[in-house]
Amino acid sequence: MKKIYIAVQIRENDKYYAYAIPVTDADNLLVKLQIKGIVSANICTTKKAARDLVTRWNAVYKANNKFMFDETF
């Protein structure tokens, strides 16, 4: 089964995070996309395209101090 990827954006407490979800033609998208705080879901034809898209989105969130996670360790 060929996989495609869905790049999703999540919002919680006015903070954002993006990541990719692999799916196949056998997956129920209603179930796969029952994600708390989801605000967008974009289909990407390759894993690289999904990774590039979520990387760009997360970079924008970080630049605007809207990234959901604290990156200081």
Coordinates of C-alpha atoms in Angstrom, one line a residue, residues 4-5 7-9 11-13 16 18 21 24 26 29-31 34-35 37 42-44 50-51 55 62 66-67:
I4 CA 0.6 9.6 1.4
Y5 CA 1.1 12.2 4.1
A7 CA 0.6 17.8 7.2
V8 CA -1.5 19.0 10.2
Q9 CA -1.4 22.2 12.3
R11 CA -3.5 25.1 18.1
E12 CA -3.7 25.0 21.8
N13 CA -3.8 28.1 24.1
Y16 CA 0.8 26.1 17.4
A18 CA 2.7 21.1 12.9
I21 CA 0.6 11.9 9.6
T24 CA -3.0 4.8 3.1
A26 CA -7.3 1.9 3.5
L29 CA -9.6 9.9 7.4
L30 CA -12.3 10.8 9.8
V31 CA -10.6 8.7 12.4
Q34 CA -9.8 13.3 15.1
I35 CA -7.0 15.4 16.6
G37 CA -7.0 21.4 18.3
N42 CA -2.9 19.5 3.9
I43 CA -2.3 16.4 1.7
C44 CA 1.3 15.9 0.6
A50 CA 5.2 16.9 4.2
R51 CA 8.5 17.3 6.2
T55 CA 9.3 22.5 9.0
K62 CA 9.0 29.9 16.4
K66 CA 3.7 31.1 18.8
F67 CA 5.4 27.7 18.9

